[in-house]
mmCIF file of N, CA and C in Angstrom:
data_model
loop_
_atom_site.group_PDB
_atom_site.id
_atom_site.type_symbol
_atom_site.label_atom_id
_atom_site.label_comp_id
_atom_site.label_asym_id
_atom_site.label_seq_id
_atom_site.Cartn_x
_atom_site.Cartn_y
_atom_site.Cartn_z
ATOM 1 N N MET A 133 30.982 38.323 -21.432
ATOM 2 C CA MET A 133 30.058 38.295 -22.539
ATOM 3 C C MET A 133 30.593 39.113 -23.709
ATOM 4 N N LYS A 134 31.435 40.070 -23.472
ATOM 5 C CA LYS A 134 31.971 40.891 -24.552
ATOM 6 C C LYS A 134 32.843 40.088 -25.505
ATOM 7 N N LEU A 135 33.392 38.970 -25.032
ATOM 8 C CA LEU A 135 34.263 38.153 -25.874
ATOM 9 C C LEU A 135 33.490 37.349 -26.911
ATOM 10 N N VAL A 136 32.207 37.105 -26.675
ATOM 11 C CA VAL A 136 31.385 36.316 -27.590
ATOM 12 C C VAL A 136 30.683 37.265 -28.549
ATOM 13 N N LYS A 137 31.011 37.156 -29.818
ATOM 14 C CA LYS A 137 30.418 38.034 -30.831
ATOM 15 C C LYS A 137 29.051 37.510 -31.265
ATOM 16 N N GLY A 138 28.182 38.422 -31.661
ATOM 17 C CA GLY A 138 26.878 38.050 -32.190
ATOM 18 C C GLY A 138 25.777 37.964 -31.151
ATOM 19 N N LEU A 139 26.013 38.465 -29.938
ATOM 20 C CA LEU A 139 24.994 38.415 -28.895
ATOM 21 C C LEU A 139 24.369 39.786 -28.687
ATOM 22 N N VAL A 140 23.090 39.775 -28.362
ATOM 23 C CA VAL A 140 22.393 41.000 -27.988
ATOM 24 C C VAL A 140 21.809 40.770 -26.609
ATOM 25 N N SER A 141 22.018 41.713 -25.704
ATOM 26 C CA SER A 141 21.446 41.590 -24.365
ATOM 27 C C SER A 141 20.686 42.863 -24.027
ATOM 28 N N TYR A 142 19.688 42.701 -23.213
ATOM 29 C CA TYR A 142 18.861 43.825 -22.790
ATOM 30 C C TYR A 142 18.982 43.977 -21.285
ATOM 31 N N LYS A 143 19.300 45.174 -20.845
ATOM 32 C CA LYS A 143 19.384 45.440 -19.418
ATOM 33 C C LYS A 143 18.066 46.067 -18.990
ATOM 34 N N PHE A 144 17.316 45.319 -18.232
ATOM 35 C CA PHE A 144 16.007 45.761 -17.741
ATOM 36 C C PHE A 144 15.097 46.208 -18.882
ATOM 37 N N MET A 145 15.251 45.583 -20.034
ATOM 38 C CA MET A 145 14.416 45.846 -21.212
ATOM 39 C C MET A 145 14.470 47.307 -21.664
ATOM 40 N N LYS A 146 15.547 48.007 -21.355
ATOM 41 C CA LYS A 146 15.657 49.414 -21.739
ATOM 42 C C LYS A 146 16.742 49.652 -22.779
ATOM 43 N N VAL A 147 17.904 49.078 -22.559
ATOM 44 C CA VAL A 147 19.043 49.345 -23.430
ATOM 45 C C VAL A 147 19.531 48.036 -24.038
ATOM 46 N N ALA A 148 19.642 47.999 -25.353
ATOM 47 C CA ALA A 148 20.163 46.812 -26.035
ATOM 48 C C ALA A 148 21.661 46.980 -26.238
ATOM 49 N N LYS A 149 22.409 45.939 -25.905
ATOM 50 C CA LYS A 149 23.851 45.952 -26.124
ATOM 51 C C LYS A 149 24.191 44.828 -27.095
ATOM 52 N N PHE A 150 24.911 45.166 -28.149
ATOM 53 C CA PHE A 150 25.289 44.204 -29.184
ATOM 54 C C PHE A 150 26.795 44.018 -29.132
ATOM 55 N N THR A 151 27.247 42.772 -29.116
ATOM 56 C CA THR A 151 28.677 42.486 -28.980
ATOM 57 C C THR A 151 29.426 42.510 -30.304
ATOM 58 N N GLY A 152 28.750 42.788 -31.389
ATOM 59 C CA GLY A 152 29.426 42.871 -32.680
ATOM 60 C C GLY A 152 29.277 41.611 -33.502
ATOM 61 N N ILE A 153 29.827 41.648 -34.681
ATOM 62 C CA ILE A 153 29.707 40.543 -35.630
ATOM 63 C C ILE A 153 31.069 39.920 -35.867
ATOM 64 N N ASP A 154 31.083 38.603 -35.957
ATOM 65 C CA ASP A 154 32.313 37.875 -36.255
ATOM 66 C C ASP A 154 32.004 36.877 -37.366
ATOM 67 N N TYR A 155 32.440 37.177 -38.572
ATOM 68 C CA TYR A 155 32.182 36.299 -39.701
ATOM 69 C C TYR A 155 33.418 35.519 -40.117
ATOM 70 N N LYS A 156 34.278 35.204 -39.185
ATOM 71 C CA LYS A 156 35.475 34.421 -39.487
ATOM 72 C C LYS A 156 35.104 32.937 -39.444
ATOM 73 N N TYR A 157 34.433 32.476 -40.472
ATOM 74 C CA TYR A 157 33.989 31.089 -40.497
ATOM 75 C C TYR A 157 35.173 30.154 -40.663
ATOM 76 N N ARG A 158 35.148 29.089 -39.903
ATOM 77 C CA ARG A 158 36.184 28.065 -39.977
ATOM 78 C C ARG A 158 35.522 26.708 -40.147
ATOM 79 N N ASP A 159 36.321 25.733 -40.454
ATOM 80 C CA ASP A 159 35.833 24.366 -40.536
ATOM 81 C C ASP A 159 35.443 23.931 -39.128
ATOM 82 N N ILE A 160 34.179 23.589 -38.916
ATOM 83 C CA ILE A 160 33.703 23.212 -37.584
ATOM 84 C C ILE A 160 34.488 22.024 -37.042
ATOM 85 N N ASP A 161 34.871 21.089 -37.905
ATOM 86 C CA ASP A 161 35.616 19.910 -37.455
ATOM 87 C C ASP A 161 37.018 20.248 -36.960
ATOM 88 N N SER A 162 37.538 21.411 -37.315
ATOM 89 C CA SER A 162 38.885 21.779 -36.880
ATOM 90 C C SER A 162 38.892 22.444 -35.500
ATOM 91 N N LEU A 163 37.722 22.769 -34.976
ATOM 92 C CA LEU A 163 37.651 23.407 -33.666
ATOM 93 C C LEU A 163 37.959 22.395 -32.564
ATOM 94 N N PRO A 164 38.607 22.815 -31.487
ATOM 95 C CA PRO A 164 38.943 21.883 -30.402
ATOM 96 C C PRO A 164 37.707 21.489 -29.605
ATOM 97 N N PHE A 165 37.826 20.394 -28.851
ATOM 98 C CA PHE A 165 36.755 20.008 -27.947
ATOM 99 C C PHE A 165 36.574 21.106 -26.904
ATOM 100 N N PRO A 166 35.364 21.327 -26.424
ATOM 101 C CA PRO A 166 35.136 22.373 -25.423
ATOM 102 C C PRO A 166 35.847 22.066 -24.106
ATOM 103 N N ASP A 167 36.166 23.114 -23.370
ATOM 104 C CA ASP A 167 36.755 22.975 -22.046
ATOM 105 C C ASP A 167 35.613 22.804 -21.050
ATOM 106 N N TYR A 168 35.512 21.626 -20.447
ATOM 107 C CA TYR A 168 34.410 21.335 -19.535
ATOM 108 C C TYR A 168 34.630 21.868 -18.123
ATOM 109 N N GLU A 169 35.848 22.238 -17.784
ATOM 110 C CA GLU A 169 36.183 22.631 -16.417
ATOM 111 C C GLU A 169 35.339 23.781 -15.860
ATOM 112 N N PRO A 170 35.058 24.838 -16.614
ATOM 113 C CA PRO A 170 34.268 25.932 -16.025
ATOM 114 C C PRO A 170 32.877 25.503 -15.560
ATOM 115 N N PHE A 171 32.358 24.406 -16.097
ATOM 116 C CA PHE A 171 31.019 23.955 -15.743
ATOM 117 C C PHE A 171 31.015 22.962 -14.590
ATOM 118 N N ASN A 172 32.200 22.543 -14.143
ATOM 119 C CA ASN A 172 32.334 21.634 -13.009
ATOM 120 C C ASN A 172 31.518 20.354 -13.212
ATOM 121 N N ILE A 173 31.628 19.759 -14.389
ATOM 122 C CA ILE A 173 30.845 18.561 -14.685
ATOM 123 C C ILE A 173 31.722 17.384 -15.104
ATOM 124 N N ARG A 174 32.987 17.416 -14.761
ATOM 125 C CA ARG A 174 33.913 16.356 -15.161
ATOM 126 C C ARG A 174 33.430 14.966 -14.712
ATOM 127 N N GLU A 175 33.033 14.827 -13.463
ATOM 128 C CA GLU A 175 32.610 13.523 -12.948
ATOM 129 C C GLU A 175 31.374 13.010 -13.683
ATOM 130 N N MET A 176 30.409 13.883 -13.905
ATOM 131 C CA MET A 176 29.200 13.484 -14.614
ATOM 132 C C MET A 176 29.518 13.049 -16.042
ATOM 133 N N LEU A 177 30.389 13.774 -16.719
ATOM 134 C CA LEU A 177 30.758 13.411 -18.084
ATOM 135 C C LEU A 177 31.522 12.096 -18.127
ATOM 136 N N ASP A 178 32.389 11.861 -17.144
ATOM 137 C CA ASP A 178 33.123 10.599 -17.100
ATOM 138 C C ASP A 178 32.172 9.420 -16.943
ATOM 139 N N GLU A 179 31.208 9.535 -16.031
ATOM 140 C CA GLU A 179 30.240 8.454 -15.826
ATOM 141 C C GLU A 179 29.367 8.264 -17.060
ATOM 142 N N TYR A 180 28.926 9.344 -17.659
ATOM 143 C CA TYR A 180 28.069 9.271 -18.836
ATOM 144 C C TYR A 180 28.810 8.654 -20.014
ATOM 145 N N SER A 181 30.071 9.020 -20.193
ATOM 146 C CA SER A 181 30.813 8.497 -21.337
ATOM 147 C C SER A 181 31.078 7.004 -21.201
ATOM 148 N N VAL A 182 31.261 6.509 -19.975
ATOM 149 C CA VAL A 182 31.443 5.069 -19.772
ATOM 150 C C VAL A 182 30.137 4.341 -20.065
ATOM 151 N N ALA A 183 29.016 4.883 -19.605
ATOM 152 C CA ALA A 183 27.719 4.237 -19.786
ATOM 153 C C ALA A 183 27.255 4.241 -21.242
ATOM 154 N N THR A 184 27.688 5.208 -22.029
ATOM 155 C CA THR A 184 27.195 5.331 -23.406
ATOM 156 C C THR A 184 28.270 5.090 -24.459
ATOM 157 N N ARG A 185 29.438 4.620 -24.050
ATOM 158 C CA ARG A 185 30.560 4.452 -24.977
ATOM 159 C C ARG A 185 30.186 3.583 -26.183
ATOM 160 N N HIS A 186 29.345 2.592 -25.988
ATOM 161 C CA HIS A 186 28.969 1.700 -27.086
ATOM 162 C C HIS A 186 28.090 2.389 -28.137
ATOM 163 N N LEU A 187 27.544 3.561 -27.841
ATOM 164 C CA LEU A 187 26.653 4.258 -28.766
ATOM 165 C C LEU A 187 27.367 5.193 -29.732
ATOM 166 N N TYR A 188 28.639 5.494 -29.457
ATOM 167 C CA TYR A 188 29.347 6.500 -30.232
ATOM 168 C C TYR A 188 30.593 5.935 -30.891
ATOM 169 N N LYS A 189 30.913 6.463 -32.050
ATOM 170 C CA LYS A 189 32.182 6.156 -32.708
ATOM 171 C C LYS A 189 33.084 7.364 -32.476
ATOM 172 N N TYR A 190 34.107 7.187 -31.672
ATOM 173 C CA TYR A 190 34.970 8.299 -31.293
ATOM 174 C C TYR A 190 36.108 8.485 -32.276
ATOM 175 N N SER A 191 36.424 9.733 -32.539
ATOM 176 C CA SER A 191 37.592 10.033 -33.362
ATOM 177 C C SER A 191 38.824 10.221 -32.488
ATOM 178 N N ARG A 192 38.611 10.367 -31.188
ATOM 179 C CA ARG A 192 39.707 10.530 -30.233
ATOM 180 C C ARG A 192 39.475 9.582 -29.052
ATOM 181 N N PRO A 193 40.532 9.015 -28.504
ATOM 182 C CA PRO A 193 40.349 8.060 -27.406
ATOM 183 C C PRO A 193 39.855 8.702 -26.110
ATOM 184 N N ASP A 194 40.097 9.984 -25.903
ATOM 185 C CA ASP A 194 39.708 10.640 -24.654
ATOM 186 C C ASP A 194 38.430 11.468 -24.779
ATOM 187 N N ALA A 195 37.654 11.241 -25.805
ATOM 188 C CA ALA A 195 36.457 12.049 -26.037
ATOM 189 C C ALA A 195 35.380 11.735 -25.010
ATOM 190 N N ARG A 196 34.631 12.771 -24.643
ATOM 191 C CA ARG A 196 33.483 12.615 -23.757
ATOM 192 C C ARG A 196 32.269 13.153 -24.507
ATOM 193 N N PRO A 197 31.202 12.378 -24.618
ATOM 194 C CA PRO A 197 30.031 12.882 -25.336
ATOM 195 C C PRO A 197 29.343 13.984 -24.549
ATOM 196 N N PHE A 198 28.943 15.016 -25.259
ATOM 197 C CA PHE A 198 28.232 16.145 -24.659
ATOM 198 C C PHE A 198 27.480 16.823 -25.789
ATOM 199 N N ASN A 199 26.231 17.117 -25.585
ATOM 200 C CA ASN A 199 25.425 17.714 -26.649
ATOM 201 C C ASN A 199 25.847 19.149 -26.922
ATOM 202 N N ILE A 200 26.203 19.409 -28.160
ATOM 203 C CA ILE A 200 26.558 20.746 -28.611
ATOM 204 C C ILE A 200 25.873 20.961 -29.953
ATOM 205 N N VAL A 201 25.204 22.076 -30.096
ATOM 206 C CA VAL A 201 24.558 22.389 -31.361
ATOM 207 C C VAL A 201 25.436 23.393 -32.098
ATOM 208 N N ALA A 202 25.916 23.004 -33.260
ATOM 209 C CA ALA A 202 26.744 23.884 -34.082
ATOM 210 C C ALA A 202 26.117 23.956 -35.469
ATOM 211 N N SER A 203 26.005 25.157 -35.988
ATOM 212 C CA SER A 203 25.395 25.286 -37.309
ATOM 213 C C SER A 203 25.924 26.526 -38.006
ATOM 214 N N ARG A 204 25.664 26.583 -39.268
ATOM 215 C CA ARG A 204 26.003 27.738 -40.085
ATOM 216 C C ARG A 204 24.705 28.301 -40.643
ATOM 217 N N SER A 205 24.480 29.560 -40.379
ATOM 218 C CA SER A 205 23.337 30.262 -40.937
ATOM 219 C C SER A 205 22.023 29.784 -40.332
ATOM 220 N N CYS A 206 20.970 30.032 -41.026
ATOM 221 C CA CYS A 206 19.622 29.754 -40.554
ATOM 222 C C CYS A 206 18.827 29.132 -41.702
ATOM 223 N N PRO A 207 17.953 28.192 -41.402
ATOM 224 C CA PRO A 207 17.193 27.542 -42.476
ATOM 225 C C PRO A 207 16.022 28.375 -42.992
ATOM 226 N N PHE A 208 15.750 29.508 -42.368
ATOM 227 C CA PHE A 208 14.590 30.313 -42.742
ATOM 228 C C PHE A 208 14.986 31.498 -43.626
ATOM 229 N N THR A 209 14.035 32.047 -44.339
ATOM 230 C CA THR A 209 14.290 33.206 -45.209
ATOM 231 C C THR A 209 13.360 34.350 -44.825
ATOM 232 N N CYS A 210 13.480 34.799 -43.604
ATOM 233 C CA CYS A 210 12.621 35.875 -43.104
ATOM 234 C C CYS A 210 12.945 37.184 -43.815
ATOM 235 N N THR A 211 11.922 37.903 -44.218
ATOM 236 C CA THR A 211 12.128 39.163 -44.927
ATOM 237 C C THR A 211 12.664 40.261 -44.019
ATOM 238 N N PHE A 212 12.487 40.124 -42.718
ATOM 239 C CA PHE A 212 12.949 41.146 -41.781
ATOM 240 C C PHE A 212 14.342 40.865 -41.220
ATOM 241 N N CYS A 213 15.009 39.822 -41.693
ATOM 242 C CA CYS A 213 16.318 39.430 -41.173
ATOM 243 C C CYS A 213 17.365 40.507 -41.456
ATOM 244 N N VAL A 214 18.230 40.758 -40.473
ATOM 245 C CA VAL A 214 19.258 41.783 -40.632
ATOM 246 C C VAL A 214 20.432 41.307 -41.478
ATOM 247 N N HIS A 215 20.549 40.024 -41.695
ATOM 248 C CA HIS A 215 21.668 39.485 -42.460
ATOM 249 C C HIS A 215 21.391 39.582 -43.949
ATOM 250 N N LYS A 216 22.409 39.936 -44.707
ATOM 251 C CA LYS A 216 22.256 40.035 -46.154
ATOM 252 C C LYS A 216 22.070 38.662 -46.771
ATOM 253 N N ARG A 217 22.744 37.673 -46.212
ATOM 254 C CA ARG A 217 22.652 36.308 -46.734
ATOM 255 C C ARG A 217 21.696 35.528 -45.854
ATOM 256 N N ARG A 218 20.469 35.410 -46.283
ATOM 257 C CA ARG A 218 19.465 34.682 -45.507
ATOM 258 C C ARG A 218 19.347 33.274 -46.054
ATOM 259 N N GLY A 219 18.955 32.358 -45.145
ATOM 260 C CA GLY A 219 18.637 31.001 -45.565
ATOM 261 C C GLY A 219 19.771 30.104 -45.776
#
């Protein structure tokens, strides 16, 4: 968990641990496809991609569809937000 920046965790609701901030924004399209191996879901993804291939326009021939939410910033402008750039 220490490798992922921007996370806060609570141990038994007593101590908050923050992994730090990483503002090295990159072009989201330049990021590689995720490594599915740690999740042990290769077979499920292979079956799903064959069944749904007609629904997607692939930019790569070996792509497997998998839901990933990627975004920049937040759509809200909360006054209590810790970030200087809100919204």
